[in-house]
Amino acid sequence: MIQASRVSPDPLDVFRERAEAKAMLVEYGDLAFLDAVDALQADAEFDGLPDQYGADAVQAIMAAAFGGTR
């Protein structure tokens, strides 16, 4: 029997998806910009992304996601 291997998604890809989802909520008026950004920053820190990938990478993902909003 062949066993399927579990592949974990790239943490930065997951964070990027979360950032894009929050940006859409901001764009539609369902979430305040500062609340979205604060939540994403807290999530990134909880997941250790700034330590693992650098704060600049985390900020770049958020900036790209929110580039067209506000």
Coordinates of C-alpha atoms in Angstrom, one line a residue:
M1 CA 0.0 0.0 0.0
I2 CA 1.3 3.5 -0.9
Q3 CA 1.1 6.0 1.9
A4 CA 0.5 9.6 1.0
S5 CA 3.0 12.0 2.5
R6 CA 1.8 15.1 4.3
V7 CA 3.2 18.2 2.8
S8 CA 3.0 21.3 5.0
P9 CA 2.2 24.6 3.3
D10 CA 4.8 27.3 3.3
P11 CA 4.1 29.5 6.3
L12 CA 4.7 32.6 4.2
D13 CA 2.1 31.4 1.6
V14 CA -0.4 30.9 4.4
F15 CA 0.3 34.3 5.8
R16 CA 0.0 35.9 2.3
E17 CA -3.4 34.3 1.9
R18 CA -4.5 35.6 5.3
A19 CA -3.3 39.1 4.5
E20 CA -5.1 39.1 1.1
A21 CA -8.3 37.9 2.8
K22 CA -8.1 40.6 5.5
A23 CA -7.4 43.2 2.7
M24 CA -10.6 42.2 1.0
L25 CA -12.5 42.6 4.2
V26 CA -11.1 46.1 4.6
E27 CA -11.9 46.9 1.0
Y28 CA -15.5 45.8 1.4
G29 CA -15.8 47.8 4.7
D30 CA -16.2 44.8 6.9
L31 CA -13.0 45.3 8.9
A32 CA -11.1 48.4 9.9
F33 CA -7.6 48.8 8.3
L34 CA -5.8 49.2 11.6
D35 CA -7.6 46.2 13.1
A36 CA -6.6 44.1 10.1
V37 CA -3.0 45.1 10.2
D38 CA -2.7 44.7 14.0
A39 CA -4.2 41.2 13.8
L40 CA -1.9 40.2 11.0
Q41 CA 1.2 41.5 12.9
A42 CA 0.1 39.6 16.0
D43 CA -0.5 36.5 14.0
A44 CA 2.9 36.8 12.3
E45 CA 4.7 37.2 15.7
F46 CA 2.7 34.3 17.2
D47 CA 3.8 32.1 14.3
G48 CA 7.4 33.2 14.6
L49 CA 7.5 34.6 11.0
P50 CA 9.6 37.7 11.7
D51 CA 12.2 35.6 13.5
Q52 CA 12.3 33.0 10.8
Y53 CA 12.0 35.1 7.7
G54 CA 12.6 38.6 8.8
A55 CA 10.4 41.5 9.6
D56 CA 10.9 43.0 6.2
A57 CA 9.4 39.9 4.5
V58 CA 6.3 40.0 6.8
Q59 CA 5.9 43.8 6.1
A60 CA 6.3 43.3 2.4
I61 CA 3.5 40.7 2.3
M62 CA 1.2 43.0 4.2
A63 CA 2.1 46.0 2.0
A64 CA 1.4 44.0 -1.2
A65 CA -1.9 42.8 0.1
F66 CA -3.1 46.2 1.2
G67 CA -1.5 48.1 -1.7
G68 CA -4.9 48.9 -3.3
T69 CA -6.9 49.5 -0.1
R70 CA -7.5 52.4 2.2

